[in-house]
Short mmCIF file of C-alpha atoms and ligand atoms in Angstrom, two decimals:
data_model
loop_
_atom_site.label_atom_id
_atom_site.label_comp_id
_atom_site.label_asym_id
_atom_site.label_seq_id
_atom_site.Cartn_x
_atom_site.Cartn_y
_atom_site.Cartn_z
CA UNK A 1 -69.29 42.28 195.44
CA UNK A 2 -68.88 38.95 197.05
CA UNK A 3 -68.57 38.43 200.74
CA UNK A 4 -65.70 36.14 199.96
CA UNK A 5 -62.25 37.78 199.54
CA UNK A 6 -59.05 36.13 198.54
CA UNK A 7 -55.53 36.67 199.50
CA UNK A 8 -53.08 34.56 197.44
CA UNK A 9 -49.44 34.24 197.86
CA UNK A 10 -47.14 34.42 194.69
CA UNK A 11 -43.84 32.42 195.11
CA UNK A 12 -44.27 28.69 195.59
CA UNK A 13 -48.26 29.07 195.30
CA UNK A 14 -48.81 30.73 192.17
CA UNK A 15 -45.02 30.07 190.78
CA UNK A 16 -44.38 26.28 191.36
CA UNK A 17 -40.97 27.38 192.86
CA UNK A 18 -39.76 30.18 195.10
CA UNK A 19 -38.31 32.62 192.95
CA UNK A 20 -35.85 34.10 195.51
CA UNK A 21 -34.45 30.87 196.10
CA UNK A 22 -33.87 30.39 192.19
CA UNK A 23 -32.40 33.89 191.80
CA UNK A 24 -29.89 33.20 194.72
CA UNK A 25 -28.94 30.04 193.19
CA UNK A 26 -28.21 31.76 189.76
CA UNK A 27 -26.96 35.20 190.81
CA UNK A 28 -26.05 35.39 194.53
CA UNK A 29 -22.55 35.53 196.06
CA UNK A 30 -21.57 32.90 198.69
CA UNK A 31 -23.56 32.92 201.96
CA UNK A 32 -26.98 32.87 200.75
CA UNK A 33 -27.77 29.28 201.77
CA UNK A 34 -26.78 30.19 205.27
CA UNK A 35 -29.37 33.11 205.45
CA UNK A 36 -32.07 31.06 203.77
CA UNK A 37 -31.76 28.31 206.47
CA UNK A 38 -32.03 31.20 209.24
CA UNK A 39 -35.14 32.32 207.65
CA UNK A 40 -36.80 29.02 207.29
CA UNK A 41 -35.87 27.99 210.98
CA UNK A 42 -37.16 31.57 211.90
CA UNK A 43 -33.92 32.16 213.65
CA UNK A 44 -33.97 35.52 211.76
CA UNK A 45 -37.08 37.60 210.88
CA UNK A 46 -38.11 37.31 207.13
CA UNK A 47 -37.53 41.20 206.70
CA UNK A 48 -33.99 40.99 207.72
CA UNK A 49 -33.26 37.69 205.94
CA UNK A 50 -34.36 38.88 202.44
CA UNK A 51 -32.44 42.30 202.95
CA UNK A 52 -29.33 40.29 203.57
CA UNK A 53 -30.28 37.69 200.72
CA UNK A 54 -30.21 40.45 198.16
CA UNK A 55 -27.31 42.25 199.54
CA UNK A 56 -25.46 39.57 198.03
CA UNK A 57 -26.79 40.27 194.51
CA UNK A 58 -25.28 42.92 192.24
CA UNK A 59 -27.65 45.84 191.20
CA UNK A 60 -26.20 45.58 187.56
CA UNK A 61 -27.60 42.03 187.05
CA UNK A 62 -31.38 43.63 187.25
CA UNK A 63 -32.20 43.09 183.58
CA UNK A 64 -30.74 39.43 183.44
CA UNK A 65 -32.53 38.59 186.77
CA UNK A 66 -36.01 39.57 185.07
CA UNK A 67 -35.08 37.66 182.17
CA UNK A 68 -34.22 34.68 183.90
CA UNK A 69 -37.36 34.75 186.31
CA UNK A 70 -39.59 35.05 183.21
CA UNK A 71 -37.87 31.90 181.70
CA UNK A 72 -37.53 29.98 184.98
CA UNK A 73 -40.69 30.65 186.63
CA UNK A 74 -43.59 27.97 186.15
CA UNK A 75 -47.27 29.10 186.83
CA UNK A 76 -49.28 26.53 188.58
CA UNK A 77 -52.01 24.81 186.62
CA UNK A 78 -55.31 26.21 186.52
CA UNK A 79 -54.03 30.06 187.73
CA UNK A 80 -55.45 31.73 184.73
CA UNK A 81 -58.88 29.93 185.12
CA UNK A 82 -58.68 30.96 188.82
CA UNK A 83 -58.27 34.55 188.10
CA UNK A 84 -61.13 34.51 185.52
CA UNK A 85 -63.56 32.77 188.25
CA UNK A 86 -62.98 35.27 190.77
CA UNK A 87 -63.57 37.98 188.10
CA UNK A 88 -66.94 36.36 187.25
CA UNK A 89 -67.84 35.98 190.93
CA UNK A 90 -66.54 39.60 192.00
CA UNK A 91 -64.52 38.13 194.51
CA UNK A 92 -61.67 40.47 195.39
CA UNK A 93 -58.50 38.64 194.68
CA UNK A 94 -55.54 40.38 196.31
CA UNK A 95 -51.76 38.82 195.77
CA UNK A 96 -49.66 39.10 198.79
CA UNK A 97 -46.19 38.45 198.15
CA UNK A 98 -42.92 38.18 199.96
CA UNK A 99 -41.45 38.66 196.67
CA UNK A 100 -39.96 41.63 195.34
CA UNK A 101 -41.87 44.03 192.66
CA UNK A 102 -39.13 43.88 189.95
CA UNK A 103 -39.91 40.15 189.25
CA UNK A 104 -43.37 39.74 190.54
CA UNK A 105 -45.08 42.32 188.42
CA UNK A 106 -43.34 41.03 184.95
CA UNK A 107 -44.51 37.32 185.70
CA UNK A 108 -47.96 38.27 186.98
CA UNK A 109 -48.65 40.90 183.90
CA UNK A 110 -49.98 38.47 181.48
CA UNK A 111 -52.68 37.36 183.88
CA UNK A 112 -53.63 40.66 185.27
CA UNK A 113 -55.01 43.33 186.17
CA UNK A 114 -55.56 42.56 189.95
CA UNK A 115 -57.31 44.25 192.48
CA UNK A 116 -53.75 44.59 194.07
CA UNK A 117 -50.64 43.23 194.14
CA UNK A 118 -48.99 43.75 197.46
CA UNK A 119 -45.02 42.85 197.75
CA UNK A 120 -41.93 44.38 198.55
CA UNK A 121 -39.67 46.73 196.76
CA UNK A 122 -36.25 46.77 195.35
CA UNK A 123 -34.01 49.81 194.19
CA UNK A 124 -30.81 49.45 192.14
CA UNK A 125 -28.87 52.81 192.60
CA UNK A 126 -26.20 51.16 195.14
CA UNK A 127 -23.82 48.14 194.23
CA UNK A 128 -26.03 45.62 195.70
CA UNK A 129 -29.77 45.31 195.54
CA UNK A 130 -31.54 47.23 198.22
CA UNK A 131 -34.98 45.92 199.64
CA UNK A 132 -37.57 48.20 201.00
CA UNK A 133 -40.93 47.11 202.83
CA UNK A 134 -43.79 49.42 202.13
CA UNK A 135 -46.20 47.08 203.57
CA UNK A 136 -44.47 46.31 207.05
CA UNK A 137 -46.28 45.08 210.11
CA UNK A 138 -48.80 46.82 211.89
CA UNK A 139 -49.02 47.29 215.85
CA UNK A 140 -51.15 44.15 216.11
CA UNK A 141 -48.90 41.62 214.30
CA UNK A 142 -47.23 39.37 216.78
CA UNK A 143 -44.49 38.73 214.48
CA UNK A 144 -42.82 42.22 213.72
CA UNK A 145 -40.30 41.66 210.86
CA UNK A 146 -42.57 39.93 208.28
CA UNK A 147 -41.29 42.19 205.62
CA UNK A 148 -44.58 42.27 203.46
CA UNK A 149 -46.81 41.70 206.29
CA UNK A 150 -49.98 39.71 205.28
CA UNK A 151 -52.22 39.85 208.33
CA UNK A 152 -51.62 43.68 208.47
CA UNK A 153 -52.95 43.58 204.90
CA UNK A 154 -55.51 41.36 205.69
CA UNK A 155 -56.74 43.71 208.57
CA UNK A 156 -56.69 46.84 206.17
CA UNK A 157 -58.48 45.18 203.35
CA UNK A 158 -61.00 42.98 204.99
CA UNK A 159 -63.25 42.74 207.98
CA UNK A 160 -64.68 40.02 210.03
CA UNK A 161 -68.01 40.11 208.25
CA UNK A 162 -66.26 38.59 205.24
CA UNK A 163 -65.26 35.22 204.57
CA UNK A 164 -61.38 35.61 204.29
CA UNK A 165 -59.38 32.89 202.24
CA UNK A 166 -55.74 32.55 202.28
CA UNK A 167 -53.83 30.52 199.76
CA UNK A 168 -50.25 29.67 200.36
CA UNK A 169 -47.48 27.37 200.84
CA UNK A 170 -44.88 28.60 203.40
CA UNK A 171 -43.76 30.18 206.61
CA UNK A 172 -44.67 33.65 205.37
CA UNK A 173 -48.47 32.38 205.01
CA UNK A 174 -48.70 31.19 208.53
CA UNK A 175 -49.77 34.34 210.16
CA UNK A 176 -52.35 34.99 207.38
CA UNK A 177 -53.56 31.51 208.01
CA UNK A 178 -54.10 32.06 211.58
CA UNK A 179 -56.43 35.12 210.48
CA UNK A 180 -58.49 33.32 207.90
CA UNK A 181 -61.85 31.79 207.69
CA UNK A 182 -60.53 29.40 205.05
CA UNK A 183 -56.99 28.16 204.72
CA UNK A 184 -55.92 26.52 201.33
CA UNK A 185 -52.44 25.34 201.78
CA UNK A 186 -49.76 23.07 200.22
CA UNK A 187 -46.12 22.15 201.31
CA UNK A 188 -44.71 23.77 204.57
CA UNK A 189 -47.86 25.69 205.34
CA UNK A 190 -49.95 22.56 205.15
CA UNK A 191 -47.56 20.79 207.46
CA UNK A 192 -47.36 23.88 209.80
CA UNK A 193 -51.21 23.89 209.94
CA UNK A 194 -51.43 20.16 210.65
CA UNK A 195 -49.12 20.42 213.40
CA UNK A 196 -50.80 23.38 214.99
CA UNK A 197 -54.26 22.20 214.43
CA UNK A 198 -55.38 24.90 212.08
CA UNK A 199 -57.96 23.63 209.74
CA UNK A 200 -57.07 23.70 206.07
CA UNK A 201 -57.62 22.12 202.92
CA UNK A 202 -54.64 20.95 200.69
CA UNK A 203 -54.38 22.06 196.90
CA UNK A 204 -52.08 21.18 194.17
CA UNK A 205 -53.67 23.04 191.34
CA UNK A 206 -55.58 26.27 191.22
CA UNK A 207 -58.67 24.12 189.73
CA UNK A 208 -58.56 22.73 193.37
CA UNK A 209 -58.95 26.15 194.62
CA UNK A 210 -61.70 26.85 192.32
CA UNK A 211 -63.70 23.93 194.03
CA UNK A 212 -62.71 25.07 197.67
CA UNK A 213 -63.75 28.73 197.02
CA UNK A 214 -66.83 27.90 195.15
CA UNK A 215 -67.96 25.89 198.30
CA UNK A 216 -67.90 29.07 200.26
CA UNK A 217 -70.48 30.95 198.12
MG1 MG B 1 -44.89 31.10 199.20
ZN1 ZN B 2 -46.35 41.31 210.38
#
């Protein structure tokens, strides 16, 4: 097994857009934009915000949403090669996502199997979609309320002897980035790392990621 371990975000990283935002635009009752703004400006915890967002979506739309995401989600260039590269090098590749199981798994299915996919879960037995958090924050997480807590997962799956690489794009990746040895970032995560002086390398495609990870082997 390689000494390098990769923790990779899903929405906006593996897929080009944030699927939760796309789902809300297409299916949510009014009010989702305000909640999204509150999440992004960190006025409310992610865990609370995502639960509130999906409480605006009828459970009856489940199959329609899955169909929509499978058509709408565009995978970032080079992802398939990146998965192949990590397999060849025996690098554990963990997908850590603030997305929800019912759309994350169908999108990733053609590229798997993965070492593990960590994400949130949905149930559809009430009128609106209910969100559950099986990977909530451990006692060391300074945010509390991450939903799918990326730093907690990193602590569980790896140790300081390993080279921990985080790939991500957004506010939900920031706590993970602080814990990482190598940060591969784009968009909001890149701006945040820049502002707070956390070293990172910018990426646009997963071909970039292959080169950056290779340099750590
Ligand atoms: Mg993301
Ligand atoms: Zn947390």
